Amino acid sequence: SYMLTQPPSMSVAPGQAARITCGGDSLGTHVVHWYQQKPGQAPVLVLYDDTDRPSGIPDRFSGSRSGTTATLTISRVEAGDEADFYCQFWDSSGDRRRVVFGGGTKLTVL
Amino acid sequence: QVQLVESGGGLVKPGGSLRLTCAVSGLDFGDSHMNWIRQSPGKGLEWIAYSSRSGRLLVYADSVTGRFTISRDSAKNAVYLVMNSLRADDTAVYYCASGWNSFHHWGQGTLVAVSS
């Protein structure tokens, strides 16, 4: 099945920036959304429509999209940011209707 | 405060059936698109079913088409997932989530284990 491509893992020191990428041909024509999932918890939406933050999400979380790659940037990373991150889009190409997730990126804060 | 609460999970034998319920509060349920999303142990997220606000448009992932059915009851502010012909690879935490395009609210999930 179709899946967006994310790096499986990345590590970053506290105070540094983390940039998590999400790639897929369909991203050239679809907006992307991002979720954070901490161990044992449900996912939480942190960005939608490429760049918008839901209420309560710190402005350290930002997003961008260029061509077929979307990027979630977490500036000034904190220990509490350690989690799995997933990108997602709603595929409505032609007659197709489906939701596609990336494989997830495990962010470790050193 | 928005709350989505799943129930109905448990242990079921291969080939068996189960019905999951998601009770919704704090949202205008009639104006809410609803979804079921699952996560197998140690794995990523997999969307499996969508219901439009009216319930007239239902969409399924290929992996569950013909076996799972999503439905909703506006009088009870609830969405359901009936799962038939369950297989071992259906073992997962099942989440309900509201939204079309992006999922702004999620429940805490209910565990479904398929094993003999």
PDB file of N, CA, C and O in Angstrom, chain A residues 30-103:
ATOM      1  N   HIS A  30      -1.091  17.910  -2.599  1.00  0.00           N
ATOM      2  CA  HIS A  30      -1.909  17.725  -1.403  1.00  0.00           C
ATOM      3  C   HIS A  30      -1.233  18.355  -0.188  1.00  0.00           C
ATOM      4  O   HIS A  30      -0.018  18.310  -0.060  1.00  0.00           O
ATOM      5  N   VAL A  31      -2.045  18.896   0.703  1.00  0.00           N
ATOM      6  CA  VAL A  31      -1.486  19.425   1.946  1.00  0.00           C
ATOM      7  C   VAL A  31      -1.186  18.263   2.896  1.00  0.00           C
ATOM      8  O   VAL A  31      -1.759  17.178   2.797  1.00  0.00           O
ATOM      9  N   VAL A  32      -0.299  18.540   3.850  1.00  0.00           N
ATOM     10  CA  VAL A  32       0.185  17.526   4.774  1.00  0.00           C
ATOM     11  C   VAL A  32      -0.137  17.915   6.213  1.00  0.00           C
ATOM     12  O   VAL A  32      -0.169  19.114   6.549  1.00  0.00           O
ATOM     13  N   HIS A  33      -0.356  16.912   7.028  1.00  0.00           N
ATOM     14  CA  HIS A  33      -0.631  17.124   8.446  1.00  0.00           C
ATOM     15  C   HIS A  33       0.354  16.288   9.266  1.00  0.00           C
ATOM     16  O   HIS A  33       0.843  15.261   8.788  1.00  0.00           O
ATOM     17  N   TRP A  34       0.635  16.743  10.483  1.00  0.00           N
ATOM     18  CA  TRP A  34       1.632  16.082  11.321  1.00  0.00           C
ATOM     19  C   TRP A  34       1.058  15.764  12.701  1.00  0.00           C
ATOM     20  O   TRP A  34       0.348  16.575  13.283  1.00  0.00           O
ATOM     21  N   TYR A  35       1.442  14.587  13.218  1.00  0.00           N
ATOM     22  CA  TYR A  35       0.985  14.123  14.520  1.00  0.00           C
ATOM     23  C   TYR A  35       2.191  13.744  15.381  1.00  0.00           C
ATOM     24  O   TYR A  35       3.177  13.207  14.882  1.00  0.00           O
ATOM     25  N   GLN A  36       2.061  14.005  16.664  1.00  0.00           N
ATOM     26  CA  GLN A  36       3.057  13.589  17.646  1.00  0.00           C
ATOM     27  C   GLN A  36       2.421  12.515  18.524  1.00  0.00           C
ATOM     28  O   GLN A  36       1.299  12.694  18.999  1.00  0.00           O
ATOM     29  N   GLN A  37       3.125  11.416  18.738  1.00  0.00           N
ATOM     30  CA  GLN A  37       2.612  10.357  19.591  1.00  0.00           C
ATOM     31  C   GLN A  37       3.672   9.965  20.612  1.00  0.00           C
ATOM     32  O   GLN A  37       4.727   9.446  20.250  1.00  0.00           O
ATOM     33  N   LYS A  38       3.362  10.218  21.863  1.00  0.00           N
ATOM     34  CA  LYS A  38       4.251   9.812  22.947  1.00  0.00           C
ATOM     35  C   LYS A  38       3.889   8.397  23.386  1.00  0.00           C
ATOM     36  O   LYS A  38       2.761   7.944  23.161  1.00  0.00           O
ATOM     37  N   PRO A  39       4.837   7.685  23.993  1.00  0.00           N
ATOM     38  CA  PRO A  39       4.594   6.274  24.352  1.00  0.00           C
ATOM     39  C   PRO A  39       3.335   6.094  25.188  1.00  0.00           C
ATOM     40  O   PRO A  39       3.109   6.812  26.168  1.00  0.00           O
ATOM     41  N   GLY A  40       2.510   5.145  24.763  1.00  0.00           N
ATOM     42  CA  GLY A  40       1.299   4.818  25.506  1.00  0.00           C
ATOM     43  C   GLY A  40       0.164   5.814  25.358  1.00  0.00           C
ATOM     44  O   GLY A  40      -0.853   5.681  26.041  1.00  0.00           O
ATOM     45  N   GLN A  41       0.334   6.798  24.474  1.00  0.00           N
ATOM     46  CA  GLN A  41      -0.699   7.816  24.301  1.00  0.00           C
ATOM     47  C   GLN A  41      -1.230   7.829  22.874  1.00  0.00           C
ATOM     48  O   GLN A  41      -0.613   7.293  21.952  1.00  0.00           O
ATOM     49  N   ALA A  42      -2.379   8.442  22.718  1.00  0.00           N
ATOM     50  CA  ALA A  42      -2.942   8.631  21.381  1.00  0.00           C
ATOM     51  C   ALA A  42      -2.166   9.729  20.651  1.00  0.00           C
ATOM     52  O   ALA A  42      -1.553  10.600  21.280  1.00  0.00           O
ATOM     53  N   PRO A  43      -2.176   9.693  19.338  1.00  0.00           N
ATOM     54  CA  PRO A  43      -1.539  10.777  18.579  1.00  0.00           C
ATOM     55  C   PRO A  43      -2.218  12.109  18.849  1.00  0.00           C
ATOM     56  O   PRO A  43      -3.411  12.171  19.172  1.00  0.00           O
ATOM     57  N   VAL A  44      -1.440  13.165  18.681  1.00  0.00           N
ATOM     58  CA  VAL A  44      -1.927  14.534  18.821  1.00  0.00           C
ATOM     59  C   VAL A  44      -1.558  15.291  17.554  1.00  0.00           C
ATOM     60  O   VAL A  44      -0.407  15.234  17.100  1.00  0.00           O
ATOM     61  N   LEU A  45      -2.523  16.001  16.991  1.00  0.00           N
ATOM     62  CA  LEU A  45      -2.257  16.822  15.809  1.00  0.00           C
ATOM     63  C   LEU A  45      -1.399  18.014  16.213  1.00  0.00           C
ATOM     64  O   LEU A  45      -1.778  18.780  17.105  1.00  0.00           O
ATOM     65  N   VAL A  46      -0.252  18.193  15.561  1.00  0.00           N
ATOM     66  CA  VAL A  46       0.612  19.337  15.879  1.00  0.00           C
ATOM     67  C   VAL A  46       0.673  20.362  14.741  1.00  0.00           C
ATOM     68  O   VAL A  46       0.971  21.537  14.989  1.00  0.00           O
ATOM     69  N   LEU A  47       0.419  19.918  13.506  1.00  0.00           N
ATOM     70  CA  LEU A  47       0.354  20.830  12.382  1.00  0.00           C
ATOM     71  C   LEU A  47      -0.685  20.307  11.402  1.00  0.00           C
ATOM     72  O   LEU A  47      -0.761  19.094  11.185  1.00  0.00           O
ATOM     73  N   TYR A  48      -1.450  21.209  10.789  1.00  0.00           N
ATOM     74  CA  TYR A  48      -2.362  20.800   9.730  1.00  0.00           C
ATOM     75  C   TYR A  48      -2.252  21.770   8.561  1.00  0.00           C
ATOM     76  O   TYR A  48      -1.771  22.901   8.721  1.00  0.00           O
ATOM     77  N   ASP A  49      -2.669  21.291   7.408  1.00  0.00           N
ATOM     78  CA  ASP A  49      -2.572  22.099   6.185  1.00  0.00           C
ATOM     79  C   ASP A  49      -1.172  22.686   5.997  1.00  0.00           C
ATOM     80  O   ASP A  49      -1.003  23.880   5.734  1.00  0.00           O
ATOM     81  N   ASP A  50      -0.193  21.849   6.148  1.00  0.00           N
ATOM     82  CA  ASP A  50       1.236  22.154   5.969  1.00  0.00           C
ATOM     83  C   ASP A  50       1.844  22.997   7.076  1.00  0.00           C
ATOM     84  O   ASP A  50       2.953  22.716   7.535  1.00  0.00           O
ATOM     85  N   THR A  51       1.152  24.057   7.494  1.00  0.00           N
ATOM     86  CA  THR A  51       1.815  25.049   8.357  1.00  0.00           C
ATOM     87  C   THR A  51       1.002  25.527   9.553  1.00  0.00           C
ATOM     88  O   THR A  51       1.535  26.262  10.389  1.00  0.00           O
ATOM     89  N   ASP A  52      -0.266  25.145   9.659  1.00  0.00           N
ATOM     90  CA  ASP A  52      -1.122  25.697  10.715  1.00  0.00           C
ATOM     91  C   ASP A  52      -1.021  24.885  12.001  1.00  0.00           C
ATOM     92  O   ASP A  52      -1.014  23.650  11.969  1.00  0.00           O
ATOM     93  N   ARG A  53      -0.986  25.583  13.120  1.00  0.00           N
ATOM     94  CA  ARG A  53      -0.918  24.927  14.429  1.00  0.00           C
ATOM     95  C   ARG A  53      -2.275  24.956  15.110  1.00  0.00           C
ATOM     96  O   ARG A  53      -2.893  26.015  15.217  1.00  0.00           O
ATOM     97  N   PRO A  54      -2.724  23.812  15.627  1.00  0.00           N
ATOM     98  CA  PRO A  54      -3.932  23.829  16.465  1.00  0.00           C
ATOM     99  C   PRO A  54      -3.652  24.626  17.731  1.00  0.00           C
ATOM    100  O   PRO A  54      -2.502  24.815  18.126  1.00  0.00           O
ATOM    101  N   SER A  55      -4.717  25.054  18.363  1.00  0.00           N
ATOM    102  CA  SER A  55      -4.532  25.791  19.605  1.00  0.00           C
ATOM    103  C   SER A  55      -3.830  24.900  20.636  1.00  0.00           C
ATOM    104  O   SER A  55      -4.100  23.707  20.723  1.00  0.00           O
ATOM    105  N   GLY A  56      -2.919  25.506  21.375  1.00  0.00           N
ATOM    106  CA  GLY A  56      -2.192  24.780  22.398  1.00  0.00           C
ATOM    107  C   GLY A  56      -0.866  24.207  21.949  1.00  0.00           C
ATOM    108  O   GLY A  56      -0.067  23.747  22.782  1.00  0.00           O
ATOM    109  N   ILE A  57      -0.609  24.217  20.650  1.00  0.00           N
ATOM    110  CA  ILE A  57       0.678  23.719  20.146  1.00  0.00           C
ATOM    111  C   ILE A  57       1.664  24.888  20.124  1.00  0.00           C
ATOM    112  O   ILE A  57       1.384  25.934  19.526  1.00  0.00           O
ATOM    113  N   PRO A  58       2.833  24.718  20.748  1.00  0.00           N
ATOM    114  CA  PRO A  58       3.793  25.833  20.819  1.00  0.00           C
ATOM    115  C   PRO A  58       4.291  26.243  19.438  1.00  0.00           C
ATOM    116  O   PRO A  58       4.356  25.420  18.508  1.00  0.00           O
ATOM    117  N   ASP A  59       4.671  27.505  19.329  1.00  0.00           N
ATOM    118  CA  ASP A  59       5.135  27.992  18.030  1.00  0.00           C
ATOM    119  C   ASP A  59       6.538  27.481  17.698  1.00  0.00           C
ATOM    120  O   ASP A  59       7.096  27.831  16.658  1.00  0.00           O
ATOM    121  N   ARG A  60       7.114  26.655  18.565  1.00  0.00           N
ATOM    122  CA  ARG A  60       8.367  25.986  18.217  1.00  0.00           C
ATOM    123  C   ARG A  60       8.140  24.955  17.104  1.00  0.00           C
ATOM    124  O   ARG A  60       9.098  24.520  16.455  1.00  0.00           O
ATOM    125  N   PHE A  61       6.888  24.560  16.909  1.00  0.00           N
ATOM    126  CA  PHE A  61       6.538  23.608  15.859  1.00  0.00           C
ATOM    127  C   PHE A  61       6.128  24.394  14.613  1.00  0.00           C
ATOM    128  O   PHE A  61       5.217  25.239  14.673  1.00  0.00           O
ATOM    129  N   SER A  62       6.805  24.118  13.511  1.00  0.00           N
ATOM    130  CA  SER A  62       6.463  24.800  12.264  1.00  0.00           C
ATOM    131  C   SER A  62       6.589  23.815  11.115  1.00  0.00           C
ATOM    132  O   SER A  62       7.232  22.764  11.243  1.00  0.00           O
ATOM    133  N   GLY A  63       5.963  24.178  10.002  1.00  0.00           N
ATOM    134  CA  GLY A  63       5.977  23.276   8.865  1.00  0.00           C
ATOM    135  C   GLY A  63       6.223  23.990   7.565  1.00  0.00           C
ATOM    136  O   GLY A  63       5.983  25.198   7.446  1.00  0.00           O
ATOM    137  N   SER A  64       6.689  23.220   6.599  1.00  0.00           N
ATOM    138  CA  SER A  64       6.891  23.752   5.264  1.00  0.00           C
ATOM    139  C   SER A  64       6.718  22.615   4.265  1.00  0.00           C
ATOM    140  O   SER A  64       6.719  21.440   4.637  1.00  0.00           O
ATOM    141  N   ARG A  65       6.528  23.006   3.011  1.00  0.00           N
ATOM    142  CA  ARG A  65       6.421  21.979   1.956  1.00  0.00           C
ATOM    143  C   ARG A  65       7.075  22.546   0.709  1.00  0.00           C
ATOM    144  O   ARG A  65       6.799  23.682   0.321  1.00  0.00           O
ATOM    145  N   SER A  66       7.911  21.757   0.080  1.00  0.00           N
ATOM    146  CA  SER A  66       8.573  22.155  -1.153  1.00  0.00           C
ATOM    147  C   SER A  66       8.536  20.977  -2.110  1.00  0.00           C
ATOM    148  O   SER A  66       9.098  19.918  -1.819  1.00  0.00           O
ATOM    149  N   GLY A  67       7.850  21.178  -3.220  1.00  0.00           N
ATOM    150  CA  GLY A  67       7.717  20.086  -4.178  1.00  0.00           C
ATOM    151  C   GLY A  67       7.019  18.910  -3.545  1.00  0.00           C
ATOM    152  O   GLY A  67       5.899  19.035  -3.029  1.00  0.00           O
ATOM    153  N   THR A  68       7.671  17.761  -3.530  1.00  0.00           N
ATOM    154  CA  THR A  68       7.055  16.543  -3.003  1.00  0.00           C
ATOM    155  C   THR A  68       7.589  16.181  -1.615  1.00  0.00           C
ATOM    156  O   THR A  68       7.463  15.028  -1.180  1.00  0.00           O
ATOM    157  N   THR A  69       8.160  17.142  -0.932  1.00  0.00           N
ATOM    158  CA  THR A  69       8.676  16.906   0.410  1.00  0.00           C
ATOM    159  C   THR A  69       8.130  17.935   1.384  1.00  0.00           C
ATOM    160  O   THR A  69       8.191  19.131   1.125  1.00  0.00           O
ATOM    161  N   ALA A  70       7.597  17.442   2.489  1.00  0.00           N
ATOM    162  CA  ALA A  70       7.147  18.307   3.570  1.00  0.00           C
ATOM    163  C   ALA A  70       8.100  18.152   4.751  1.00  0.00           C
ATOM    164  O   ALA A  70       8.704  17.084   4.941  1.00  0.00           O
ATOM    165  N   THR A  71       8.250  19.214   5.523  1.00  0.00           N
ATOM    166  CA  THR A  71       9.169  19.197   6.654  1.00  0.00           C
ATOM    167  C   THR A  71       8.492  19.750   7.899  1.00  0.00           C
ATOM    168  O   THR A  71       7.887  20.824   7.853  1.00  0.00           O
ATOM    169  N   LEU A  72       8.624  19.002   8.979  1.00  0.00           N
ATOM    170  CA  LEU A  72       8.225  19.475  10.304  1.00  0.00           C
ATOM    171  C   LEU A  72       9.488  19.918  11.016  1.00  0.00           C
ATOM    172  O   LEU A  72      10.441  19.129  11.137  1.00  0.00           O
ATOM    173  N   THR A  73       9.507  21.149  11.469  1.00  0.00           N
ATOM    174  CA  THR A  73      10.663  21.666  12.206  1.00  0.00           C
ATOM    175  C   THR A  73      10.258  21.945  13.642  1.00  0.00           C
ATOM    176  O   THR A  73       9.244  22.604  13.895  1.00  0.00           O
ATOM    177  N   ILE A  74      11.038  21.408  14.544  1.00  0.00           N
ATOM    178  CA  ILE A  74      10.851  21.704  15.962  1.00  0.00           C
ATOM    179  C   ILE A  74      12.083  22.487  16.393  1.00  0.00           C
ATOM    180  O   ILE A  74      13.194  21.947  16.431  1.00  0.00           O
ATOM    181  N   SER A  75      11.884  23.756  16.683  1.00  0.00           N
ATOM    182  CA  SER A  75      13.028  24.568  17.110  1.00  0.00           C
ATOM    183  C   SER A  75      13.195  24.455  18.625  1.00  0.00           C
ATOM    184  O   SER A  75      12.243  24.147  19.349  1.00  0.00           O
ATOM    185  N   ARG A  76      14.401  24.662  19.079  1.00  0.00           N
ATOM    186  CA  ARG A  76      14.711  24.635  20.531  1.00  0.00           C
ATOM    187  C   ARG A  76      14.097  23.388  21.169  1.00  0.00           C
ATOM    188  O   ARG A  76      13.261  23.458  22.074  1.00  0.00           O
ATOM    189  N   VAL A  77      14.528  22.245  20.698  1.00  0.00           N
ATOM    190  CA  VAL A  77      13.961  20.967  21.150  1.00  0.00           C
ATOM    191  C   VAL A  77      14.124  20.801  22.658  1.00  0.00           C
ATOM    192  O   VAL A  77      15.165  21.145  23.240  1.00  0.00           O
ATOM    193  N   GLU A  78      13.070  20.251  23.261  1.00  0.00           N
ATOM    194  CA  GLU A  78      13.057  19.977  24.707  1.00  0.00           C
ATOM    195  C   GLU A  78      12.923  18.469  24.930  1.00  0.00           C
ATOM    196  O   GLU A  78      12.454  17.740  24.050  1.00  0.00           O
ATOM    197  N   ALA A  79      13.263  18.038  26.118  1.00  0.00           N
ATOM    198  CA  ALA A  79      13.167  16.613  26.437  1.00  0.00           C
ATOM    199  C   ALA A  79      11.746  16.090  26.239  1.00  0.00           C
ATOM    200  O   ALA A  79      11.541  14.958  25.789  1.00  0.00           O
ATOM    201  N   GLY A  80      10.763  16.934  26.544  1.00  0.00           N
ATOM    202  CA  GLY A  80       9.368  16.536  26.414  1.00  0.00           C
ATOM    203  C   GLY A  80       8.887  16.385  24.985  1.00  0.00           C
ATOM    204  O   GLY A  80       7.772  15.913  24.762  1.00  0.00           O
ATOM    205  N   ASP A  81       9.722  16.761  24.015  1.00  0.00           N
ATOM    206  CA  ASP A  81       9.349  16.597  22.608  1.00  0.00           C
ATOM    207  C   ASP A  81       9.638  15.185  22.112  1.00  0.00           C
ATOM    208  O   ASP A  81       9.223  14.823  21.004  1.00  0.00           O
ATOM    209  N   GLU A  82      10.332  14.400  22.892  1.00  0.00           N
ATOM    210  CA  GLU A  82      10.679  13.045  22.455  1.00  0.00           C
ATOM    211  C   GLU A  82       9.400  12.241  22.201  1.00  0.00           C
ATOM    212  O   GLU A  82       8.534  12.119  23.067  1.00  0.00           O
ATOM    213  N   ALA A  83       9.288  11.703  20.982  1.00  0.00           N
ATOM    214  CA  ALA A  83       8.046  11.048  20.573  1.00  0.00           C
ATOM    215  C   ALA A  83       8.222  10.483  19.169  1.00  0.00           C
ATOM    216  O   ALA A  83       9.253  10.683  18.523  1.00  0.00           O
ATOM    217  N   ASP A  84       7.184   9.783  18.720  1.00  0.00           N
ATOM    218  CA  ASP A  84       7.081   9.391  17.310  1.00  0.00           C
ATOM    219  C   ASP A  84       6.269  10.451  16.583  1.00  0.00           C
ATOM    220  O   ASP A  84       5.268  10.949  17.105  1.00  0.00           O
ATOM    221  N   PHE A  85       6.698  10.792  15.381  1.00  0.00           N
ATOM    222  CA  PHE A  85       6.008  11.789  14.574  1.00  0.00           C
ATOM    223  C   PHE A  85       5.573  11.157  13.250  1.00  0.00           C
ATOM    224  O   PHE A  85       6.344  10.445  12.605  1.00  0.00           O
ATOM    225  N   TYR A  86       4.330  11.441  12.866  1.00  0.00           N
ATOM    226  CA  TYR A  86       3.775  10.893  11.639  1.00  0.00           C
ATOM    227  C   TYR A  86       3.253  12.019  10.749  1.00  0.00           C
ATOM    228  O   TYR A  86       2.573  12.935  11.228  1.00  0.00           O
ATOM    229  N   CYS A  87       3.534  11.928   9.469  1.00  0.00           N
ATOM    230  CA  CYS A  87       2.889  12.820   8.506  1.00  0.00           C
ATOM    231  C   CYS A  87       1.705  12.075   7.878  1.00  0.00           C
ATOM    232  O   CYS A  87       1.621  10.834   7.939  1.00  0.00           O
ATOM    233  N   GLN A  88       0.794  12.835   7.290  1.00  0.00           N
ATOM    234  CA  GLN A  88      -0.439  12.233   6.763  1.00  0.00           C
ATOM    235  C   GLN A  88      -1.070  13.156   5.731  1.00  0.00           C
ATOM    236  O   GLN A  88      -0.976  14.379   5.829  1.00  0.00           O
ATOM    237  N   PHE A  89      -1.710  12.578   4.731  1.00  0.00           N
ATOM    238  CA  PHE A  89      -2.536  13.383   3.827  1.00  0.00           C
ATOM    239  C   PHE A  89      -3.743  12.568   3.406  1.00  0.00           C
ATOM    240  O   PHE A  89      -3.782  11.350   3.529  1.00  0.00           O
ATOM    241  N   TRP A  90      -4.752  13.299   2.956  1.00  0.00           N
ATOM    242  CA  TRP A  90      -5.973  12.691   2.438  1.00  0.00           C
ATOM    243  C   TRP A  90      -5.845  12.654   0.918  1.00  0.00           C
ATOM    244  O   TRP A  90      -5.779  13.689   0.269  1.00  0.00           O
ATOM    245  N   ASP A  91      -5.813  11.446   0.380  1.00  0.00           N
ATOM    246  CA  ASP A  91      -5.631  11.262  -1.054  1.00  0.00           C
ATOM    247  C   ASP A  91      -6.983  11.234  -1.743  1.00  0.00           C
ATOM    248  O   ASP A  91      -7.757  10.285  -1.583  1.00  0.00           O
ATOM    249  N   SER A  92      -7.256  12.289  -2.503  1.00  0.00           N
ATOM    250  CA  SER A  92      -8.519  12.338  -3.231  1.00  0.00           C
ATOM    251  C   SER A  92      -8.237  12.483  -4.725  1.00  0.00           C
ATOM    252  O   SER A  92      -8.941  13.181  -5.436  1.00  0.00           O
ATOM    253  N   SER A  93      -7.196  11.830  -5.186  1.00  0.00           N
ATOM    254  CA  SER A  93      -6.821  11.893  -6.588  1.00  0.00           C
ATOM    255  C   SER A  93      -7.802  11.091  -7.433  1.00  0.00           C
ATOM    256  O   SER A  93      -8.020   9.906  -7.176  1.00  0.00           O
ATOM    257  N   GLY A  94      -8.396  11.738  -8.422  1.00  0.00           N
ATOM    258  CA  GLY A  94      -9.339  11.041  -9.279  1.00  0.00           C
ATOM    259  C   GLY A  94     -10.475  10.431  -8.483  1.00  0.00           C
ATOM    260  O   GLY A  94     -11.113  11.094  -7.670  1.00  0.00           O
ATOM    261  N   ASP A  95     -10.708   9.139  -8.688  1.00  0.00           N
ATOM    262  CA  ASP A  95     -11.769   8.442  -7.967  1.00  0.00           C
ATOM    263  C   ASP A  95     -11.301   7.889  -6.629  1.00  0.00           C
ATOM    264  O   ASP A  95     -12.084   7.292  -5.889  1.00  0.00           O
ATOM    265  N   ARG A  96     -10.036   8.060  -6.325  1.00  0.00           N
ATOM    266  CA  ARG A  96      -9.488   7.464  -5.117  1.00  0.00           C
ATOM    267  C   ARG A  96      -9.853   8.278  -3.881  1.00  0.00           C
ATOM    268  O   ARG A  96      -9.832   9.499  -3.895  1.00  0.00           O
ATOM    269  N   ARG A  97     -10.171   7.585  -2.808  1.00  0.00           N
ATOM    270  CA  ARG A  97     -10.417   8.210  -1.520  1.00  0.00           C
ATOM    271  C   ARG A  97      -9.712   7.365  -0.466  1.00  0.00           C
ATOM    272  O   ARG A  97     -10.079   6.219  -0.224  1.00  0.00           O
ATOM    273  N   ARG A  98      -8.692   7.908   0.156  1.00  0.00           N
ATOM    274  CA  ARG A  98      -7.994   7.169   1.201  1.00  0.00           C
ATOM    275  C   ARG A  98      -7.146   8.136   1.990  1.00  0.00           C
ATOM    276  O   ARG A  98      -6.825   9.234   1.533  1.00  0.00           O
ATOM    277  N   VAL A  99      -6.778   7.694   3.176  1.00  0.00           N
ATOM    278  CA  VAL A  99      -5.874   8.450   4.030  1.00  0.00           C
ATOM    279  C   VAL A  99      -4.540   7.720   4.041  1.00  0.00           C
ATOM    280  O   VAL A  99      -4.498   6.495   4.192  1.00  0.00           O
ATOM    281  N   VAL A 100      -3.470   8.464   3.879  1.00  0.00           N
ATOM    282  CA  VAL A 100      -2.138   7.880   3.844  1.00  0.00           C
ATOM    283  C   VAL A 100      -1.291   8.473   4.970  1.00  0.00           C
ATOM    284  O   VAL A 100      -1.227   9.701   5.123  1.00  0.00           O
ATOM    285  N   PHE A 101      -0.654   7.610   5.729  1.00  0.00           N
ATOM    286  CA  PHE A 101       0.284   8.023   6.763  1.00  0.00           C
ATOM    287  C   PHE A 101       1.710   7.704   6.333  1.00  0.00           C
ATOM    288  O   PHE A 101       1.946   6.770   5.563  1.00  0.00           O
ATOM    289  N   GLY A 102       2.646   8.457   6.859  1.00  0.00           N
ATOM    290  CA  GLY A 102       4.044   8.078   6.756  1.00  0.00           C
ATOM    291  C   GLY A 102       4.341   6.982   7.757  1.00  0.00           C
ATOM    292  O   GLY A 102       3.548   6.701   8.658  1.00  0.00           O
ATOM    293  N   GLY A 103       5.506   6.371   7.614  1.00  0.00           N
ATOM    294  CA  GLY A 103       5.875   5.262   8.487  1.00  0.00           C
ATOM    295  C   GLY A 103       6.255   5.678   9.898  1.00  0.00           C
ATOM    296  O   GLY A 103       6.384   4.831  10.780  1.00  0.00           O
TER     297      GLY A 103
END
